[in-house]
Amino acid sequence: MSNSSLSASGAAKAAPDIPARPVLKRRSKRFKAALPYLLVAPAVLYLMLITLYPGVYAIIQSFHEVKFGPWRPIGFGNYEKLLTDYQFWGALWNTLVIGSISLVVQCVLALALAFYAYRDPWVKGWRIIFLVPMLFMPSAVAFIYKLFFLDGRVFADLLMKLGLVDGNIAFQSSTWMSRGILILADVWQWTPFLFIIFVAGLQGQDEEVEEAARLDGASWYAIFWNISLPMMKPIIAVALILRAIDITTMFTNVFIITKGGPAFGTETISYFIYRTGFKFFNFGYASAASVVMLIITILVAQLVVKRAFLPPRS
Amino acid sequence: MTSQRKKAKGESLTLRYLILGGWALFCLAPVLWFLSIGLRPRTEIITAQPIYFPSFSLDAWHMIWEDWPMAAYLRNSIAAIIGSVIIDLVLAIPAAYSLSRFSYKGRDDIGFYILSTRMMAPAIVAVPIFFLFRNFGLLDTIWALMLIYAAINLSFVTWIIRSYMLDIPKELEDAAKTDGAGEIRILWEIIIPAVLPGIITASVIAMIFAINEFLFTLLIASTPDAYTMSVALSNFTGGSDGVIYNAIALVAFLAFVPVFLVVVAIQKHLSRGLTMGALKG
């Protein structure tokens, strides 16, 4: 089957000028049925190599102690250790706290900005500059904030000039201020992502409904709250999911700005896995944490994401 | 129509421009400040008192080319990115064609599987991928970077192109079919030209993500043979003197300018691309 299919498509490609009718006739029904699978197969196989293979590998590795020497099977040892590892739970908690605050802040900001910007033809001309933060390399952005708050002490100095604080601020030693820097860097860089999607969503809405409401004397916030927002729901869901994925996998900023400190207060789950695996070379343990994260990811994907991206067909 | 839409009832224009202008400033100020870091001598960066009006210097410019293998970083970035986009397009175009123009058992599940790989945290697969590349002797090569960037981007490249393909009217295809054209020929001669904007959008977004990629590059690259700009930045340290911020700032701008120009060019398609095609622009 596959032999005939290959030669058939090969012939069609090699001689595009010859009418393809005879080739078509020689094709079997089975080939026709298999074609869509054949077309999608290379991509699926490639993705399996980087998801399924690592998944299985991580599961097997997670039941071993893997340091420098040979793998030593230890059953559920790694998982038992995870259950009581306050650093692992702390990392989960930090990811959740930093991620959800950051997500809520940038969503609200982006919605408000999009609402103000979308109907303004003048702003349309220069709103590309709202995208600038998003187009900066994330590792460079991390250094901007590291210099501004920590190494260069510029922020503290500015506050001092305004008379708000007396001396230097030790951001590094405060968990919440360190988290705040991570949140600010994320909000600064990625609010534009939501902004541009929301603007497009608002522009795509049915103008007549809005116009009718306006003529009925509805105020702008009533229109926004009762008409625009409900219409935008599917778009908001998709945008927030994409953003949530990236936030929960936050690594670069932690790696460059805080290194997880102080006292693991800003260590995200990605950084925890990196540190366990590639700093302490405790690969089995890192794999166990990966497997737990994998299970959470699959659950969230099946329960939440599937609904947003594959709306039920009518 | 547009003039009516300019202002909603009860909305203040002053407030609107105050908010938007304030946000524009918030977006630009850190970038401009960082540019000033890139154009000042190193002695004026980390000081007892921050210096707001530094002297101008091209130290960093000379440093990145003379003291660091900047040309190699640039070459690695470009090679890995272009290679990964080519792999993506070769795999994604047939896959998107299959997902959008055919109807068969399991199609939606396959499509969702492809999408769901986007949700995988890089850190989750980092350990196994590291060993996989080590076993194949690919550590510290741009081939490994190419393969991994392609894998990261494949899901949304497929979904973006799929979304554009869904928009092509069925009649166009039917007309070609009655002329006797096979599916592959239809893909090549009708579908691909029709979704060219989608292909370009997907490629641009894939390039940006590839430039930005950090964790895998950090694990894979260990010498200038494979360092890309993104990770090379974090290596700009002068030992005990600390981080060389002016070099970092300058390299960041070097990477930023082309990205910005390309994005301006595809501006119209950006929102659709960023939502993986969920939002029709």
Coordinates of C-alpha atoms in Angstrom, one line a residue:
Chain A
M1 CA 0.0 0.0 0.0
S2 CA 2.6 2.5 1.0
N3 CA 4.8 1.5 -1.9
S4 CA 2.1 2.3 -4.5
S5 CA 1.3 5.5 -2.6
L6 CA 4.8 6.7 -2.6
S7 CA 5.3 6.1 -6.3
A8 CA 1.9 7.7 -7.1
S9 CA 2.7 10.9 -5.3
G10 CA 6.2 10.9 -6.5
A11 CA 5.0 10.7 -10.1
A12 CA 2.6 13.5 -9.6
K13 CA 5.3 15.7 -8.1
A14 CA 7.9 14.9 -10.7
A15 CA 5.7 15.7 -13.7
P16 CA 3.2 18.3 -12.6
D17 CA 2.4 19.2 -16.2
I18 CA 1.0 15.8 -17.1
P19 CA -2.6 15.5 -16.1
A20 CA -2.9 13.5 -13.0
R21 CA -6.0 11.6 -14.0
P22 CA -4.4 8.2 -14.8
V23 CA -2.4 8.4 -11.5
L24 CA -5.6 9.0 -9.6
K25 CA -7.3 6.0 -11.1
R26 CA -4.5 3.7 -10.1
R27 CA -4.7 4.7 -6.5
S28 CA -6.4 2.3 -4.3
K29 CA -9.2 3.1 -1.9
R30 CA -7.0 2.1 1.0
F31 CA -4.5 4.7 0.1
K32 CA -7.1 7.3 0.1
A33 CA -8.2 6.3 3.6
A34 CA -4.6 6.2 4.8
L35 CA -3.5 9.5 3.3
P36 CA -4.5 11.9 6.1
Y37 CA -2.8 9.6 8.6
L38 CA 0.3 9.5 6.5
L39 CA 0.4 13.3 6.3
V40 CA 0.1 13.9 10.0
A41 CA 2.3 10.9 11.0
P42 CA 5.7 12.6 10.7
A43 CA 4.8 15.5 13.0
V44 CA 3.2 13.2 15.5
L45 CA 6.2 10.8 15.6
Y46 CA 8.5 13.8 16.0
L47 CA 6.5 15.1 18.9
M48 CA 6.3 11.7 20.5
L49 CA 10.1 11.6 20.5
I50 CA 10.3 14.7 22.6
T51 CA 7.2 14.0 24.8
L52 CA 6.4 10.3 25.0
Y53 CA 10.0 9.1 25.0
P54 CA 11.1 11.5 27.8
G55 CA 7.9 10.7 29.7
V56 CA 8.6 7.0 29.7
Y57 CA 12.3 7.6 30.4
A58 CA 11.4 9.9 33.3
I59 CA 9.0 7.4 34.8
I60 CA 11.6 4.6 34.7
Q61 CA 14.3 6.8 36.0
S62 CA 12.1 8.1 38.8
F63 CA 12.1 4.6 40.3
H64 CA 15.9 4.6 40.5
E65 CA 18.5 6.4 42.4
V66 CA 20.5 8.0 39.6
K67 CA 23.5 10.0 40.6
F68 CA 26.9 9.5 39.0
G69 CA 27.2 5.7 39.1
P70 CA 24.8 3.1 37.7
W71 CA 21.1 3.3 38.3
R72 CA 20.0 1.7 41.5
P73 CA 16.3 0.6 41.7
I74 CA 14.7 2.0 44.9
G75 CA 11.0 1.5 44.1
F76 CA 8.9 4.5 45.2
G77 CA 11.7 5.9 47.3
N78 CA 11.9 9.1 45.3
Y79 CA 8.2 9.7 45.5
E80 CA 8.1 9.1 49.2
K81 CA 10.8 11.6 49.6
L82 CA 8.9 14.1 47.4
L83 CA 5.8 13.9 49.6
T84 CA 7.7 15.2 52.6
D85 CA 10.1 17.5 50.8
Y86 CA 9.2 21.0 51.9
Q87 CA 11.3 22.4 49.1
F88 CA 9.2 20.6 46.5
W89 CA 5.9 21.7 48.0
G90 CA 7.4 25.2 48.4
A91 CA 8.3 25.3 44.8
L92 CA 4.7 24.3 43.8
W93 CA 3.4 26.9 46.1
N94 CA 5.7 29.6 44.8
T95 CA 4.8 28.7 41.2
L96 CA 1.1 29.0 42.1
V97 CA 1.5 32.3 44.0
I98 CA 3.8 34.1 41.6
G99 CA 1.9 32.7 38.6
S100 CA -1.6 33.6 39.7
I101 CA -0.8 37.1 40.9
S102 CA 1.1 37.8 37.7
L103 CA -1.6 36.4 35.5
V104 CA -4.4 38.3 37.2
V105 CA -2.5 41.6 37.1
Q106 CA -1.6 41.4 33.5
C107 CA -5.1 40.2 32.5
V108 CA -6.8 43.2 34.1
L109 CA -4.2 45.6 32.8
A110 CA -4.4 44.2 29.3
L111 CA -8.2 44.3 29.2
A112 CA -8.2 47.9 30.4
L113 CA -5.6 49.0 27.9
A114 CA -7.2 47.1 25.1
F115 CA -10.5 48.7 25.9
Y116 CA -9.0 52.2 25.7
A117 CA -6.9 51.5 22.6
Y118 CA -9.0 49.4 20.3
R119 CA -11.4 52.1 18.9
D120 CA -8.8 54.8 18.7
P121 CA -7.5 55.3 15.2
W122 CA -4.7 57.6 16.5
V123 CA -3.4 55.1 19.0
K124 CA -3.5 52.4 16.3
G125 CA -0.7 54.2 14.6
W126 CA 1.7 53.9 17.4
R127 CA 0.4 51.0 19.5
I128 CA 3.2 48.8 18.1
I129 CA 5.4 50.3 20.9
F130 CA 3.2 48.5 23.4
L131 CA 4.7 45.4 22.0
V132 CA 8.3 46.3 22.6
P133 CA 8.7 44.5 25.9
M134 CA 7.4 41.3 24.5
L135 CA 10.0 41.4 21.7
F136 CA 13.0 41.7 24.0
M137 CA 14.9 38.5 24.7
P138 CA 13.6 37.2 28.1
S139 CA 17.1 36.7 29.4
A140 CA 17.9 40.3 28.6
V141 CA 14.7 41.4 30.4
A142 CA 15.8 39.5 33.4
F143 CA 19.1 41.4 33.4
I144 CA 17.2 44.7 33.1
Y145 CA 15.3 44.0 36.3
K146 CA 18.3 42.5 38.1
L147 CA 20.3 45.6 37.4
F148 CA 17.5 48.0 38.2
F149 CA 16.5 46.5 41.5
L150 CA 19.5 44.5 42.8
D151 CA 22.9 45.1 41.3
G152 CA 22.5 48.8 40.3
R153 CA 20.2 49.7 43.2
V154 CA 18.5 52.2 40.9
F155 CA 15.0 51.7 42.2
A156 CA 15.9 52.2 45.8
D157 CA 17.9 55.3 44.8
L158 CA 14.9 56.7 42.9
L159 CA 12.7 56.1 45.9
M160 CA 15.2 57.9 48.1
K161 CA 15.3 60.9 45.8
L162 CA 11.5 61.0 46.2
G163 CA 12.0 60.9 49.9
L164 CA 10.0 57.7 50.3
V165 CA 12.7 55.6 51.9
D166 CA 15.7 56.5 54.0
G167 CA 18.4 54.0 52.8
N168 CA 19.0 51.1 50.5
I169 CA 16.4 48.4 50.2
A170 CA 17.6 44.8 50.6
F171 CA 15.3 43.3 48.0
Q172 CA 17.3 40.0 48.1
S173 CA 16.5 39.3 51.7
S174 CA 12.8 39.7 51.4
T175 CA 10.8 36.9 49.9
W176 CA 7.9 39.0 48.9
M177 CA 10.0 41.8 47.4
S178 CA 11.9 39.1 45.4
R179 CA 8.6 37.6 44.2
G180 CA 7.5 41.1 43.4
I181 CA 10.4 41.7 41.1
L182 CA 9.6 38.4 39.3
I183 CA 6.0 39.4 39.0
L184 CA 6.8 42.9 37.7
A185 CA 9.2 41.5 35.1
D186 CA 6.6 39.1 33.9
V187 CA 3.9 41.7 33.9
W188 CA 6.1 44.2 32.0
Q189 CA 7.1 41.7 29.4
W190 CA 3.9 39.8 28.8
T191 CA 1.0 42.2 29.3
P192 CA 1.6 43.2 25.6
F193 CA 0.9 39.6 24.6
L194 CA -2.6 39.7 26.2
F195 CA -3.1 43.3 25.0
I196 CA -2.7 42.6 21.4
I197 CA -4.9 39.5 21.5
F198 CA -7.6 41.4 23.4
V199 CA -7.5 44.4 21.0
A200 CA -7.9 42.0 18.1
G201 CA -10.8 40.4 19.9
L202 CA -12.5 43.7 20.6
Q203 CA -12.1 44.8 17.1
G204 CA -13.6 41.6 15.8
Q205 CA -16.8 41.9 17.7
D206 CA -20.1 42.8 16.1
E207 CA -20.2 46.5 15.9
E208 CA -24.0 46.7 15.4
V209 CA -24.8 45.2 18.7
E210 CA -22.6 47.7 20.4
E211 CA -24.0 50.5 18.3
A212 CA -27.5 49.5 19.2
A213 CA -26.7 49.4 22.9
R214 CA -25.1 52.8 22.6
L215 CA -28.2 54.3 20.9
D216 CA -30.3 52.9 23.7
G217 CA -28.2 55.0 26.0
A218 CA -26.0 52.4 27.6
S219 CA -22.9 53.7 29.2
W220 CA -19.5 52.6 28.1
Y221 CA -18.9 50.4 31.1
A222 CA -22.3 48.8 30.7
I223 CA -21.4 48.0 27.1
F224 CA -18.0 46.7 28.0
W225 CA -19.3 44.6 30.9
N226 CA -22.5 43.2 29.3
I227 CA -21.6 43.0 25.7
S228 CA -17.9 43.1 24.9
L229 CA -16.7 41.0 27.8
P230 CA -19.1 38.0 27.3
M231 CA -18.3 38.0 23.6
M232 CA -14.6 37.9 24.3
K233 CA -14.8 35.0 26.7
P234 CA -13.5 32.3 24.4
I235 CA -10.6 34.5 23.3
I236 CA -9.8 35.5 26.9
A237 CA -9.8 31.8 27.9
V238 CA -7.4 30.8 25.1
A239 CA -5.0 33.8 25.8
L240 CA -5.0 33.2 29.5
I241 CA -4.3 29.5 29.1
L242 CA -1.3 30.2 26.8
R243 CA 0.0 32.7 29.3
A244 CA -0.7 30.4 32.3
I245 CA 1.4 27.7 30.6
D246 CA 4.3 30.0 30.2
I247 CA 4.1 31.4 33.7
T248 CA 3.9 28.1 35.4
T249 CA 7.0 27.0 33.5
M250 CA 8.9 30.2 34.5
F251 CA 12.6 29.6 34.6
T252 CA 14.7 32.2 32.9
N253 CA 13.8 35.1 35.3
V254 CA 14.3 32.9 38.4
F255 CA 17.6 31.6 37.0
I256 CA 19.0 35.1 36.4
I257 CA 17.4 37.4 38.9
T258 CA 16.8 35.5 42.2
K259 CA 18.3 31.9 41.8
G260 CA 15.3 30.8 43.8
G261 CA 16.3 32.9 46.9
P262 CA 15.9 34.1 49.5
A263 CA 15.6 30.7 51.3
F264 CA 13.9 29.1 48.3
G265 CA 11.1 31.7 48.5
T266 CA 11.1 32.3 44.7
E267 CA 12.0 28.8 43.6
T268 CA 9.6 27.7 40.9
I269 CA 8.9 24.1 40.0
S270 CA 11.0 24.4 36.8
Y271 CA 13.9 25.8 38.8
F272 CA 13.5 23.0 41.4
I273 CA 13.8 20.3 38.8
Y274 CA 16.8 22.1 37.2
R275 CA 18.5 22.5 40.6
T276 CA 17.9 18.9 41.7
G277 CA 19.0 17.4 38.3
F278 CA 21.7 19.7 37.0
K279 CA 23.1 21.2 40.1
F280 CA 22.9 18.3 42.5
F281 CA 23.0 15.6 39.8
N282 CA 20.2 13.8 41.5
F283 CA 18.5 12.8 38.3
G284 CA 16.2 10.1 39.6
Y285 CA 14.7 12.5 42.1
A286 CA 14.4 15.3 39.4
S287 CA 12.6 12.8 37.2
A288 CA 10.2 11.9 40.0
A289 CA 9.3 15.6 40.3
S290 CA 9.0 15.8 36.5
V291 CA 6.6 12.8 36.5
V292 CA 4.4 14.5 39.1
M293 CA 4.4 17.7 37.0
L294 CA 3.6 15.6 33.9
I295 CA 0.5 14.1 35.6
I296 CA -0.7 17.6 36.6
T297 CA -0.1 18.9 33.1
I298 CA -2.0 16.1 31.5
L299 CA -4.9 16.5 33.9
V300 CA -5.1 20.3 33.3
A301 CA -4.8 19.7 29.5
Q302 CA -7.6 17.3 29.4
L303 CA -10.0 19.1 31.7
V304 CA -9.4 22.8 30.8
V305 CA -7.4 23.3 27.7
K306 CA -9.2 20.9 25.5
R307 CA -12.5 22.7 26.0
A308 CA -11.0 26.1 25.1
F309 CA -9.3 25.0 21.9
L310 CA -11.7 22.4 20.6
P311 CA -15.1 24.0 21.0
P312 CA -17.9 21.5 20.5
R313 CA -18.9 21.4 16.8
S314 CA -22.4 22.5 16.0
Chain B
M1 CA -18.9 54.9 11.4
T2 CA -15.3 55.1 12.7
S3 CA -15.9 58.6 13.9
Q4 CA -18.9 57.4 15.9
R5 CA -16.8 54.6 17.4
K6 CA -14.1 56.9 18.5
K7 CA -15.6 57.7 21.9
A8 CA -18.2 55.8 23.9
K9 CA -20.7 57.6 26.0
G10 CA -19.4 58.8 29.3
E11 CA -15.8 58.1 28.4
S12 CA -13.2 60.8 28.9
L13 CA -10.6 61.2 26.2
T14 CA -8.2 62.8 28.5
L15 CA -8.3 59.8 30.8
R16 CA -7.8 57.5 27.8
Y17 CA -4.7 59.2 26.6
L18 CA -3.3 59.6 30.1
I19 CA -3.6 55.8 30.6
L20 CA -2.3 54.8 27.2
G21 CA 0.5 57.4 27.3
G22 CA 1.5 56.2 30.8
W23 CA 1.6 52.6 29.7
A24 CA 3.7 53.5 26.7
L25 CA 6.2 55.2 29.0
F26 CA 6.2 52.2 31.3
C27 CA 6.9 50.0 28.2
L28 CA 9.7 52.2 26.8
A29 CA 11.5 53.6 29.9
P30 CA 13.2 50.4 30.9
V31 CA 14.3 49.7 27.4
L32 CA 15.7 53.2 26.9
W33 CA 17.4 53.1 30.2
F34 CA 19.0 49.7 29.3
L35 CA 20.1 51.2 26.0
S36 CA 21.9 53.9 28.0
I37 CA 23.6 51.1 30.0
G38 CA 24.8 49.6 26.7
L39 CA 26.4 52.9 25.6
R40 CA 28.2 53.8 28.8
P41 CA 31.6 52.6 30.1
R42 CA 31.6 49.7 32.5
T43 CA 32.8 51.8 35.4
E44 CA 29.5 53.8 35.4
I45 CA 27.1 50.9 35.7
I46 CA 27.4 49.5 39.2
T47 CA 28.4 52.4 41.4
A48 CA 27.7 53.6 45.0
Q49 CA 25.3 56.2 43.5
P50 CA 23.5 55.2 40.3
I51 CA 24.6 57.5 37.5
Y52 CA 21.7 58.9 35.5
F53 CA 23.7 61.0 33.0
P54 CA 26.6 58.7 32.0
S55 CA 29.4 59.5 29.5
F56 CA 29.0 58.0 26.1
S57 CA 31.2 55.0 25.3
L58 CA 31.4 52.3 22.7
D59 CA 33.4 50.0 25.1
A60 CA 30.8 47.4 25.0
W61 CA 30.6 47.3 21.3
H62 CA 34.3 46.6 21.0
M63 CA 34.2 44.2 23.9
I64 CA 31.5 41.9 22.4
W65 CA 33.4 41.6 19.1
E66 CA 37.0 41.5 20.4
D67 CA 36.8 39.8 23.8
W68 CA 33.9 37.5 23.1
P69 CA 33.2 35.2 20.1
M70 CA 30.1 37.2 19.2
A71 CA 30.3 36.2 15.6
A72 CA 30.0 32.5 16.7
Y73 CA 27.1 33.3 19.0
L74 CA 25.3 35.1 16.1
R75 CA 26.1 32.3 13.6
N76 CA 24.8 29.6 16.1
S77 CA 21.6 31.5 16.7
I78 CA 20.9 32.1 13.1
A79 CA 21.8 28.5 12.0
A80 CA 19.8 26.9 14.7
I81 CA 16.8 29.1 14.2
I82 CA 16.6 28.8 10.4
G83 CA 17.2 25.0 10.6
S84 CA 14.4 24.6 13.2
V85 CA 11.9 26.6 11.2
I86 CA 12.6 24.5 8.1
I87 CA 12.1 21.3 10.1
D88 CA 8.9 22.8 11.5
L89 CA 7.4 23.7 8.1
V90 CA 8.3 20.4 6.5
L91 CA 6.5 18.6 9.3
A92 CA 3.7 21.0 10.0
I93 CA 2.4 21.8 6.6
P94 CA 1.3 18.2 5.7
A95 CA 0.0 17.7 9.3
A96 CA -2.0 20.9 9.1
Y97 CA -3.4 19.9 5.7
S98 CA -4.4 16.6 7.2
L99 CA -6.0 18.1 10.2
S100 CA -7.9 20.8 8.3
R101 CA -9.0 19.3 5.0
F102 CA -9.8 15.7 5.8
S103 CA -12.3 14.1 8.0
Y104 CA -11.3 10.9 9.6
K105 CA -11.4 8.9 12.8
G106 CA -9.2 10.2 15.6
R107 CA -8.5 13.5 13.9
D108 CA -9.5 15.8 16.8
D109 CA -7.5 13.7 19.2
I110 CA -4.4 13.8 17.1
G111 CA -4.8 17.5 16.7
F112 CA -5.2 18.0 20.4
Y113 CA -2.2 15.8 21.1
I114 CA -0.1 18.0 18.9
L115 CA -1.5 21.1 20.7
S116 CA -1.0 19.6 24.2
T117 CA 2.8 19.2 23.6
R118 CA 2.9 23.0 23.9
M119 CA 1.9 22.7 27.5
M120 CA 4.8 20.5 28.5
A121 CA 7.1 22.5 30.8
P122 CA 10.6 22.4 29.3
A123 CA 11.9 21.4 32.7
I124 CA 9.8 18.3 32.8
V125 CA 11.5 16.8 29.7
A126 CA 14.9 18.4 30.3
V127 CA 16.5 15.5 32.1
P128 CA 15.5 12.8 29.6
I129 CA 16.2 15.0 26.6
F130 CA 19.6 15.8 28.0
F131 CA 20.5 12.1 28.2
L132 CA 19.0 11.5 24.7
F133 CA 21.2 14.0 23.2
R134 CA 24.2 12.8 25.2
N135 CA 23.7 9.3 23.9
F136 CA 23.7 10.5 20.4
G137 CA 26.7 12.6 20.9
L138 CA 24.7 15.8 20.1
L139 CA 25.4 17.7 23.3
D140 CA 27.0 21.1 22.6
T141 CA 26.1 21.1 18.9
I142 CA 23.7 23.4 16.9
W143 CA 22.0 20.2 15.6
A144 CA 20.6 19.5 19.0
L145 CA 19.4 23.1 19.3
M146 CA 17.8 22.9 15.9
L147 CA 16.0 19.7 16.8
I148 CA 14.8 21.0 20.2
Y149 CA 13.6 24.4 18.9
A150 CA 11.7 22.6 16.1
A151 CA 10.1 20.3 18.7
I152 CA 9.1 23.2 20.9
N153 CA 7.6 25.2 18.1
L154 CA 6.0 22.4 16.1
S155 CA 2.7 22.4 17.9
F156 CA 1.8 26.0 17.4
V157 CA 3.2 26.2 13.9
T158 CA 0.9 23.3 13.0
W159 CA -2.1 24.9 14.7
I160 CA -1.5 28.3 13.1
I161 CA -1.3 26.9 9.6
R162 CA -4.2 24.6 10.3
S163 CA -6.3 27.6 11.2
Y164 CA -5.5 29.4 7.9
M165 CA -6.2 26.2 6.0
L166 CA -9.6 25.9 7.5
D167 CA -10.5 29.3 5.9
I168 CA -10.0 28.1 2.4
P169 CA -13.3 27.6 0.7
K170 CA -14.1 24.0 -0.1
E171 CA -15.1 25.0 -3.7
L172 CA -11.5 25.9 -4.6
E173 CA -10.4 22.4 -3.8
D174 CA -13.4 20.7 -5.5
A175 CA -12.7 22.6 -8.7
A176 CA -9.2 21.3 -8.7
K177 CA -10.4 17.8 -7.9
T178 CA -12.8 17.7 -10.8
D179 CA -9.8 18.6 -12.9
G180 CA -8.2 15.4 -11.7
A181 CA -5.6 16.8 -9.4
G182 CA -4.5 14.5 -6.5
E183 CA -4.4 15.6 -2.9
I184 CA -0.6 16.2 -2.8
R185 CA -0.8 18.4 -5.9
I186 CA -3.8 20.3 -4.5
L187 CA -1.7 20.9 -1.3
W188 CA 1.2 22.2 -3.3
E189 CA -0.5 24.2 -6.0
I190 CA -3.6 25.6 -4.2
I191 CA -3.5 25.2 -0.5
I192 CA 0.1 26.4 0.2
P193 CA -0.1 29.5 -1.9
A194 CA -3.4 30.4 -0.2
V195 CA -2.1 30.1 3.3
L196 CA 1.2 31.8 2.7
P197 CA 0.5 34.6 5.2
G198 CA -0.2 31.9 7.8
I199 CA 3.0 30.1 7.0
I200 CA 5.0 33.4 7.3
T201 CA 3.3 34.3 10.6
A202 CA 4.0 30.9 12.0
S203 CA 7.6 31.1 10.9
V204 CA 8.1 34.5 12.5
I205 CA 6.7 33.5 15.8
A206 CA 8.7 30.3 15.7
M207 CA 11.8 32.4 15.2
I208 CA 11.1 34.6 18.1
F209 CA 10.5 31.7 20.5
A210 CA 13.7 30.1 19.2
I211 CA 15.7 33.3 19.8
N212 CA 14.3 33.4 23.3
E213 CA 14.7 29.8 24.2
F214 CA 16.8 29.5 27.4
L215 CA 16.6 26.4 29.5
F216 CA 17.4 23.8 26.8
T217 CA 20.1 25.9 25.3
L218 CA 21.6 26.3 28.8
L219 CA 21.7 22.5 29.2
I220 CA 22.8 21.6 25.7
A221 CA 25.4 24.3 25.0
S222 CA 28.6 24.4 26.9
T223 CA 31.1 26.1 24.6
P224 CA 31.0 28.8 21.8
D225 CA 30.3 25.9 19.5
A226 CA 26.7 26.0 20.4
Y227 CA 26.1 29.1 22.6
T228 CA 23.3 31.2 21.2
M229 CA 22.8 34.9 22.0
S230 CA 20.1 34.2 24.6
V231 CA 22.3 32.0 26.8
A232 CA 25.6 33.7 25.9
L233 CA 24.1 36.8 27.7
S234 CA 24.1 35.0 31.0
N235 CA 27.8 34.2 30.5
F236 CA 28.8 37.8 30.1
T237 CA 30.6 38.0 33.4
G238 CA 34.0 39.2 34.1
G239 CA 34.8 36.8 36.9
S240 CA 35.1 38.5 40.2
D241 CA 34.0 41.8 38.6
G242 CA 30.5 40.5 38.2
V243 CA 28.1 40.8 35.3
I244 CA 29.1 42.8 32.3
Y245 CA 25.9 44.7 31.9
N246 CA 26.8 47.0 29.0
A247 CA 27.7 44.1 26.8
I248 CA 24.4 42.4 27.7
A249 CA 22.5 45.5 26.9
L250 CA 24.1 45.9 23.5
V251 CA 23.6 42.3 22.5
A252 CA 20.0 42.5 23.6
F253 CA 19.5 45.4 21.2
L254 CA 21.3 43.6 18.5
A255 CA 18.8 40.8 18.8
F256 CA 15.8 43.1 19.3
V257 CA 16.1 45.3 16.2
P258 CA 15.5 42.6 13.6
V259 CA 12.8 41.0 15.6
F260 CA 11.0 44.3 16.0
L261 CA 11.2 45.0 12.2
V262 CA 9.9 41.6 11.3
V263 CA 7.0 41.9 13.7
V264 CA 6.1 45.3 12.3
A265 CA 5.9 43.6 8.9
I266 CA 3.5 40.9 10.1
Q267 CA 1.6 43.1 12.6
K268 CA -1.8 42.3 11.0
H269 CA -1.4 38.6 11.6
L270 CA 0.2 38.7 15.0
S271 CA -2.8 38.3 17.2
R272 CA -4.0 35.3 15.2
G273 CA -0.6 33.7 15.3
L274 CA -0.1 34.2 19.0
T275 CA -3.4 32.5 19.8
M276 CA -2.4 29.6 17.7
G277 CA -5.1 30.5 15.2
A278 CA -7.9 30.6 17.7
L279 CA -8.5 34.3 16.9
K280 CA -9.4 35.1 13.4
G281 CA -7.7 38.5 12.7

